[in-house]
Amino acid sequence: MIRAGEIRPGADEYLPYYHRYVSLVPDGDVLVSLVSQLGSVTALLRGVPDSKEGYRYQPDKWSIRELVGHVIDTERVFSYRALRFGRNDQLALEGFDQDVFVNNASFESVPLEGLIEELESVRKSTILLFRNLEPKAWERRGVASGGEVSVRALAWMTAGHSIYHEEILRTRYGCA
């Protein structure tokens, strides 16, 4: 029997912008991806020296701390949307401005290890939310950021967003 998290969302389940994330997730159970990412990204981040936590690869780009905070915030937003729509709440949800979030979060005052702990907690909560959804909840849809999105797509978007930013940490920030 195929589980709900094993079905890749169709292009009609999310706004075209999010294809950049969904396409990065390997085929198979998205929950497996969410779990494995927890280990890979935290290991990557724990390898960042204290002296590099505030590093920006360009003056106008986020620091490593801010990027991690952005990943945390975005995962919370996607999970909240999944919770609302998974429970069949049809109230349209507004988008969010990632730069406003980062600029008002004071991530620079939080040691990277504290952000890693927060990321771990948020991800564990996300995994439990999706793991405990009933199968029909994965197919439910709602409107967020002006477009229709399924709960299934939100799970894949969460995983893909993490993959996207992990790659940026490696290629642009020099994390290994």
Coordinates of N, CA and C in Angstrom, one line a residue:
M1 N 0.8 -1.2 0.0 CA 0.0 0.0 0.0 C 0.9 1.3 0.0
I2 N 0.6 2.2 -0.9 CA 1.3 3.4 -0.9 C 0.8 4.4 0.2
R3 N 1.8 4.9 0.9 CA 1.4 5.9 2.0 C 1.3 7.3 1.4
A4 N 0.5 8.1 2.0 CA 0.3 9.5 1.5 C 1.5 10.3 1.2
G5 N 2.5 10.1 2.1 CA 3.8 10.9 1.9 C 4.7 10.4 0.8
E6 N 4.3 9.3 0.2 CA 5.1 8.7 -0.9 C 4.7 9.3 -2.3
I7 N 3.6 10.0 -2.3 CA 3.0 10.5 -3.6 C 3.5 11.9 -3.8
R8 N 4.3 12.1 -4.8 CA 4.8 13.4 -5.2 C 3.7 14.3 -5.6
P9 N 3.6 15.5 -5.1 CA 2.5 16.4 -5.4 C 2.6 16.8 -6.9
G10 N 1.4 16.9 -7.5 CA 1.3 17.4 -8.9 C 1.5 18.9 -8.9
A11 N 1.8 19.4 -10.1 CA 2.1 20.8 -10.3 C 0.8 21.6 -10.0
D12 N -0.3 21.0 -10.0 CA -1.6 21.8 -9.6 C -1.8 21.9 -8.1
E13 N -0.8 21.4 -7.3 CA -1.0 21.4 -5.9 C -0.2 22.5 -5.2
Y14 N 0.5 23.3 -6.0 CA 1.3 24.4 -5.4 C 1.5 25.4 -6.4
L15 N 1.9 26.6 -6.0 CA 2.2 27.7 -7.0 C 3.5 27.3 -7.7
P16 N 3.7 27.8 -8.9 CA 4.9 27.4 -9.7 C 6.2 27.8 -9.0
Y17 N 6.2 28.9 -8.3 CA 7.4 29.3 -7.6 C 8.0 28.1 -6.7
Y18 N 7.1 27.3 -6.1 CA 7.6 26.3 -5.2 C 8.1 25.0 -5.9
H19 N 8.0 25.0 -7.2 CA 8.6 23.8 -7.9 C 10.1 23.7 -7.7
R20 N 10.8 24.9 -7.5 CA 12.2 24.9 -7.2 C 12.5 24.1 -6.0
Y21 N 11.6 24.0 -5.0 CA 11.8 23.2 -3.8 C 11.3 21.7 -4.0
V22 N 10.1 21.6 -4.5 CA 9.5 20.2 -4.6 C 10.4 19.4 -5.5
S23 N 11.0 20.0 -6.6 CA 11.8 19.2 -7.5 C 13.1 18.7 -6.9
L24 N 13.5 19.2 -5.8 CA 14.8 18.8 -5.2 C 14.6 17.6 -4.3
V25 N 13.4 17.2 -3.9 CA 13.1 16.1 -3.0 C 13.2 14.8 -3.8
P26 N 14.0 13.8 -3.3 CA 14.0 12.6 -4.0 C 12.7 11.8 -4.0
D27 N 12.4 11.0 -5.0 CA 11.2 10.2 -4.9 C 11.2 9.3 -3.7
G28 N 10.0 8.9 -3.3 CA 9.9 8.1 -2.1 C 9.1 8.8 -1.0
D29 N 9.2 8.3 0.2 CA 8.4 8.9 1.3 C 9.1 10.2 1.7
V30 N 8.3 11.3 1.7 CA 8.9 12.6 2.1 C 9.2 12.6 3.6
L31 N 8.6 11.8 4.4 CA 8.9 11.7 5.8 C 10.3 11.2 6.0
V32 N 10.8 10.3 5.1 CA 12.1 9.8 5.2 C 13.1 10.9 4.9
S33 N 12.8 11.7 3.9 CA 13.6 12.9 3.6 C 13.7 13.9 4.8
L34 N 12.5 14.1 5.4 CA 12.5 15.1 6.5 C 13.3 14.6 7.7
V35 N 13.3 13.3 7.9 CA 14.1 12.7 9.0 C 15.6 12.8 8.7
S36 N 15.9 12.3 7.5 CA 17.3 12.3 7.2 C 18.0 13.7 7.1
Q37 N 17.2 14.6 6.7 CA 17.7 16.0 6.6 C 18.1 16.5 8.0
L38 N 17.4 16.1 9.0 CA 17.6 16.6 10.3 C 19.1 16.3 10.7
G39 N 19.5 15.1 10.4 CA 20.9 14.7 10.7 C 21.9 15.4 9.8
S40 N 21.6 15.5 8.5 CA 22.6 16.0 7.6 C 22.8 17.5 7.8
V41 N 21.7 18.3 8.0 CA 21.9 19.7 8.2 C 22.5 20.1 9.5
T42 N 22.1 19.4 10.6 CA 22.7 19.7 11.9 C 24.1 19.3 11.9
A43 N 24.5 18.3 11.3 CA 26.0 17.9 11.2 C 26.7 19.0 10.4
L44 N 26.2 19.4 9.3 CA 26.8 20.5 8.6 C 27.0 21.8 9.4
L45 N 25.9 22.1 10.1 CA 25.9 23.4 10.9 C 26.9 23.3 12.1
R46 N 26.9 22.1 12.7 CA 27.8 21.9 13.8 C 29.3 22.0 13.4
G47 N 29.6 21.9 12.1 CA 30.9 22.0 11.6 C 31.3 23.5 11.4
V48 N 30.4 24.4 11.5 CA 30.7 25.8 11.3 C 31.5 26.4 12.5
P49 N 32.7 26.9 12.3 CA 33.4 27.5 13.5 C 32.7 28.7 14.0
D50 N 32.8 28.9 15.3 CA 32.2 30.1 15.9 C 32.5 31.4 15.2
S51 N 33.7 31.5 14.7 CA 34.2 32.7 14.0 C 33.4 33.0 12.7
K52 N 32.8 32.0 12.1 CA 32.1 32.1 10.8 C 30.6 32.2 11.0
E53 N 30.0 32.1 12.2 CA 28.6 32.1 12.3 C 27.9 33.4 11.7
G54 N 28.6 34.5 11.8 CA 28.0 35.7 11.3 C 28.5 36.0 9.8
Y55 N 29.1 35.1 9.2 CA 29.6 35.2 7.8 C 28.5 35.5 6.8
R56 N 28.8 36.4 5.9 CA 27.9 36.7 4.8 C 28.8 36.6 3.5
Y57 N 28.3 35.9 2.5 CA 29.1 35.7 1.3 C 29.1 37.0 0.5
Q58 N 28.1 37.8 0.7 CA 28.0 39.2 0.1 C 27.5 40.1 1.2
P59 N 27.8 41.4 1.2 CA 27.4 42.3 2.2 C 25.8 42.3 2.4
D60 N 25.1 42.2 1.3 CA 23.7 42.3 1.4 C 22.9 41.0 1.6
K61 N 23.7 39.9 1.8 CA 23.1 38.6 2.0 C 23.0 38.3 3.5
W62 N 22.2 37.3 3.8 CA 22.0 36.9 5.2 C 23.3 36.2 5.7
S63 N 23.5 36.3 7.0 CA 24.6 35.6 7.7 C 24.2 34.1 7.8
I64 N 25.1 33.3 8.2 CA 24.7 31.9 8.4 C 23.7 31.8 9.5
R65 N 23.8 32.5 10.5 CA 22.8 32.5 11.6 C 21.4 32.9 11.0
E66 N 21.4 34.0 10.2 CA 20.1 34.5 9.7 C 19.5 33.5 8.7
L67 N 20.4 32.8 7.9 CA 19.9 31.8 7.0 C 19.2 30.7 7.8
V68 N 19.8 30.2 8.8 CA 19.3 29.1 9.6 C 18.0 29.6 10.3
G69 N 17.9 30.8 10.8 CA 16.7 31.4 11.3 C 15.6 31.4 10.3
H70 N 16.0 31.8 9.0 CA 15.0 31.8 7.9 C 14.4 30.4 7.7
V71 N 15.3 29.4 7.7 CA 14.8 28.0 7.5 C 13.8 27.6 8.6
I72 N 14.2 28.0 9.8 CA 13.3 27.7 10.9 C 11.9 28.4 10.7
D73 N 12.0 29.7 10.5 CA 10.7 30.4 10.3 C 9.8 29.9 9.2
T74 N 10.5 29.6 8.1 CA 9.7 29.1 6.9 C 9.1 27.7 7.2
E75 N 9.9 26.9 7.9 CA 9.3 25.6 8.3 C 8.1 25.7 9.2
R76 N 8.2 26.7 10.1 CA 7.0 26.9 11.0 C 5.8 27.4 10.2
V77 N 6.0 28.3 9.2 CA 4.9 28.8 8.4 C 4.3 27.6 7.6
F78 N 5.2 26.9 6.9 CA 4.7 25.8 6.1 C 3.9 24.7 7.0
S79 N 4.4 24.5 8.1 CA 3.8 23.5 9.0 C 2.4 24.0 9.5
Y80 N 2.4 25.3 9.8 CA 1.2 25.9 10.3 C 0.1 25.8 9.2
R81 N 0.5 26.1 8.0 CA -0.4 26.0 6.8 C -0.9 24.5 6.7
A82 N 0.0 23.6 6.8 CA -0.3 22.2 6.7 C -1.3 21.8 7.8
L83 N -1.1 22.3 9.0 CA -2.0 22.0 10.1 C -3.4 22.6 9.8
R84 N -3.5 23.8 9.4 CA -4.7 24.5 9.1 C -5.5 23.7 8.0
F85 N -4.8 23.5 6.9 CA -5.5 22.8 5.8 C -5.7 21.4 6.0
G86 N -4.8 20.7 6.8 CA -5.0 19.3 7.1 C -6.2 19.1 8.0
R87 N -6.6 20.1 8.8 CA -7.8 20.0 9.6 C -9.0 20.6 8.9
N88 N -8.8 20.8 7.6 CA -9.9 21.3 6.8 C -10.4 22.7 7.0
D89 N -9.5 23.5 7.5 CA -9.7 24.9 7.7 C -9.6 25.6 6.3
Q90 N -10.6 26.2 5.8 CA -10.6 26.8 4.5 C -10.3 28.3 4.5
L91 N -10.0 28.9 5.6 CA -9.7 30.3 5.6 C -8.4 30.5 4.9
A92 N -8.4 31.4 3.9 CA -7.2 31.7 3.2 C -6.1 32.4 4.1
L93 N -4.9 32.0 3.9 CA -3.8 32.5 4.7 C -2.9 33.4 3.9
E94 N -2.5 34.5 4.5 CA -1.7 35.5 3.8 C -0.3 34.9 3.6
G95 N 0.5 35.5 2.8 CA 1.9 35.2 2.7 C 2.7 35.8 3.8
F96 N 4.0 35.6 3.7 CA 4.9 36.3 4.7 C 6.1 36.8 4.0
D97 N 6.6 37.9 4.5 CA 7.8 38.5 4.0 C 9.0 38.0 4.7
Q98 N 9.8 37.1 4.0 CA 10.9 36.5 4.7 C 12.0 37.5 5.2
D99 N 12.1 38.6 4.5 CA 13.1 39.6 4.9 C 12.6 40.4 6.1
V100 N 11.3 40.7 6.2 CA 10.8 41.3 7.4 C 11.0 40.3 8.6
F101 N 10.7 39.1 8.4 CA 11.0 38.1 9.5 C 12.4 38.1 10.0
V102 N 13.3 38.0 9.0 CA 14.8 37.9 9.4 C 15.2 39.2 10.0
N103 N 14.8 40.4 9.5 CA 15.2 41.7 10.0 C 14.7 42.0 11.4
N104 N 13.6 41.2 11.8 CA 13.1 41.5 13.1 C 13.2 40.3 14.1
A105 N 14.1 39.4 13.8 CA 14.3 38.2 14.6 C 15.5 38.3 15.5
S106 N 16.4 39.1 15.3 CA 17.7 39.2 16.1 C 18.4 37.9 16.1
F107 N 18.5 37.2 15.0 CA 19.2 35.9 14.9 C 20.7 36.1 15.2
E108 N 21.2 37.3 15.0 CA 22.6 37.5 15.2 C 23.0 37.4 16.7
S109 N 22.0 37.6 17.6 CA 22.2 37.5 19.0 C 22.1 36.1 19.6
V110 N 21.7 35.2 18.7 CA 21.6 33.8 19.2 C 22.8 33.0 18.7
P111 N 23.5 32.3 19.6 CA 24.6 31.4 19.1 C 24.0 30.4 18.1
L112 N 24.9 30.0 17.2 CA 24.4 29.0 16.2 C 23.9 27.7 16.8
E113 N 24.6 27.3 17.9 CA 24.1 26.1 18.5 C 22.7 26.2 19.0
G114 N 22.3 27.4 19.5 CA 20.9 27.6 19.9 C 20.0 27.5 18.8
L115 N 20.4 28.0 17.6 CA 19.5 27.9 16.4 C 19.4 26.5 15.9
I116 N 20.5 25.8 16.1 CA 20.5 24.3 15.7 C 19.5 23.6 16.6
E117 N 19.5 23.9 17.9 CA 18.6 23.2 18.8 C 17.1 23.6 18.4
E118 N 16.9 24.8 18.1 CA 15.6 25.2 17.7 C 15.2 24.5 16.4
L119 N 16.1 24.5 15.4 CA 15.8 23.8 14.2 C 15.4 22.3 14.4
E120 N 16.2 21.7 15.3 CA 15.9 20.3 15.6 C 14.5 20.1 16.2
S121 N 14.1 21.0 17.1 CA 12.8 20.9 17.7 C 11.7 21.2 16.7
V122 N 11.9 22.2 15.9 CA 10.9 22.5 14.9 C 10.7 21.3 13.9
R123 N 11.8 20.8 13.5 CA 11.8 19.7 12.5 C 11.1 18.5 13.1
K124 N 11.4 18.1 14.4 CA 10.8 17.0 15.0 C 9.3 17.2 15.1
S125 N 8.9 18.4 15.4 CA 7.4 18.8 15.5 C 6.8 18.6 14.1
T126 N 7.5 19.1 13.0 CA 7.0 19.0 11.7 C 6.8 17.5 11.3
I127 N 7.8 16.7 11.6 CA 7.7 15.2 11.3 C 6.5 14.6 12.0
L128 N 6.3 14.9 13.3 CA 5.2 14.4 14.0 C 3.9 14.8 13.4
L129 N 3.8 16.1 13.0 CA 2.6 16.6 12.4 C 2.2 15.8 11.2
F130 N 3.2 15.6 10.3 CA 2.9 14.9 9.0 C 2.7 13.4 9.2
R131 N 3.5 12.9 10.2 CA 3.4 11.4 10.4 C 2.0 11.0 11.0
N132 N 1.4 12.0 11.7 CA 0.1 11.6 12.4 C -1.1 12.1 11.6
L133 N -0.9 12.7 10.4 CA -2.0 13.1 9.6 C -2.8 11.8 9.1
E134 N -4.0 11.9 9.0 CA -4.8 10.8 8.4 C -4.6 10.9 6.9
P135 N -4.6 9.8 6.2 CA -4.3 9.8 4.7 C -5.1 10.9 3.9
K136 N -6.4 11.0 4.2 CA -7.2 12.0 3.4 C -6.8 13.5 3.7
A137 N -6.1 13.7 4.8 CA -5.7 15.1 5.1 C -4.6 15.5 4.2
W138 N -3.8 14.6 3.7 CA -2.7 14.9 2.8 C -3.2 15.5 1.5
E139 N -4.4 15.2 1.1 CA -5.0 15.6 -0.1 C -5.7 17.0 0.0
R140 N -6.0 17.4 1.2 CA -6.7 18.6 1.4 C -5.9 19.8 0.9
R141 N -6.7 20.8 0.6 CA -6.0 22.0 0.0 C -6.6 23.3 0.7
G142 N -5.8 24.3 0.6 CA -6.3 25.6 1.0 C -5.6 26.7 0.2
V143 N -5.8 27.9 0.5 CA -5.2 29.0 -0.2 C -4.2 29.7 0.8
A144 N -2.9 29.8 0.3 CA -1.9 30.5 1.0 C -1.1 31.3 0.0
S145 N -0.7 32.5 0.4 CA 0.1 33.4 -0.5 C -0.6 33.6 -1.8
G146 N -2.0 33.6 -1.8 CA -2.7 33.8 -3.0 C -2.9 32.7 -4.0
G147 N -2.4 31.5 -3.6 CA -2.5 30.3 -4.5 C -2.9 29.1 -3.7
E148 N -3.5 28.1 -4.4 CA -3.9 26.9 -3.8 C -2.7 26.0 -3.5
V149 N -2.8 25.3 -2.4 CA -1.7 24.4 -2.0 C -2.3 23.3 -1.3
S150 N -1.7 22.1 -1.5 CA -2.2 20.9 -0.8 C -1.3 20.7 0.4
V151 N -1.8 19.9 1.4 CA -1.0 19.5 2.5 C 0.2 18.7 2.1
R152 N 0.0 17.8 1.1 CA 1.1 17.0 0.6 C 2.2 17.9 0.0
A153 N 1.8 18.9 -0.7 CA 2.8 19.8 -1.3 C 3.6 20.5 -0.2
L154 N 2.9 20.9 0.8 CA 3.6 21.6 1.9 C 4.6 20.7 2.6
A155 N 4.4 19.5 2.7 CA 5.4 18.5 3.2 C 6.6 18.5 2.3
W156 N 6.4 18.4 1.0 CA 7.5 18.4 0.0 C 8.2 19.7 -0.1
M157 N 7.4 20.8 0.0 CA 8.0 22.1 0.0 C 8.9 22.3 1.2
T158 N 8.5 21.8 2.3 CA 9.4 21.9 3.5 C 10.7 21.2 3.3
A159 N 10.6 20.0 2.8 CA 11.8 19.2 2.6 C 12.7 19.8 1.5
G160 N 12.1 20.3 0.5 CA 12.9 20.9 -0.6 C 13.5 22.2 -0.2
H161 N 12.8 23.0 0.6 CA 13.3 24.3 1.1 C 14.6 24.0 1.9
S162 N 14.6 23.0 2.7 CA 15.7 22.6 3.5 C 16.9 22.2 2.6
I163 N 16.6 21.4 1.6 CA 17.6 20.9 0.7 C 18.2 22.2 0.0
Y164 N 17.4 23.0 -0.5 CA 17.8 24.2 -1.2 C 18.8 25.1 -0.4
H165 N 18.5 25.3 0.9 CA 19.4 26.1 1.7 C 20.6 25.3 2.2
E166 N 20.5 24.1 2.4 CA 21.7 23.3 2.7 C 22.7 23.4 1.6
E167 N 22.2 23.4 0.4 CA 23.1 23.5 -0.8 C 23.8 24.9 -0.8
I168 N 23.0 25.9 -0.5 CA 23.5 27.3 -0.4 C 24.6 27.4 0.7
L169 N 24.4 26.7 1.8 CA 25.4 26.7 2.8 C 26.7 26.1 2.3
R170 N 26.6 25.0 1.5 CA 27.8 24.4 1.0 C 28.5 25.2 -0.1
T171 N 27.7 25.7 -1.0 CA 28.3 26.4 -2.2 C 28.6 27.8 -2.0
R172 N 27.8 28.6 -1.3 CA 28.0 30.0 -1.2 C 28.7 30.4 0.2
Y173 N 28.4 29.6 1.2 CA 29.0 29.9 2.5 C 30.3 29.1 2.8
G174 N 30.5 28.1 2.0 CA 31.7 27.3 2.1 C 31.7 26.3 3.3
C175 N 30.5 26.0 3.7 CA 30.3 25.0 4.8 C 30.5 23.6 4.2
A176 N 31.2 22.7 4.9 CA 31.4 21.4 4.4 C 31.2 20.3 5.5

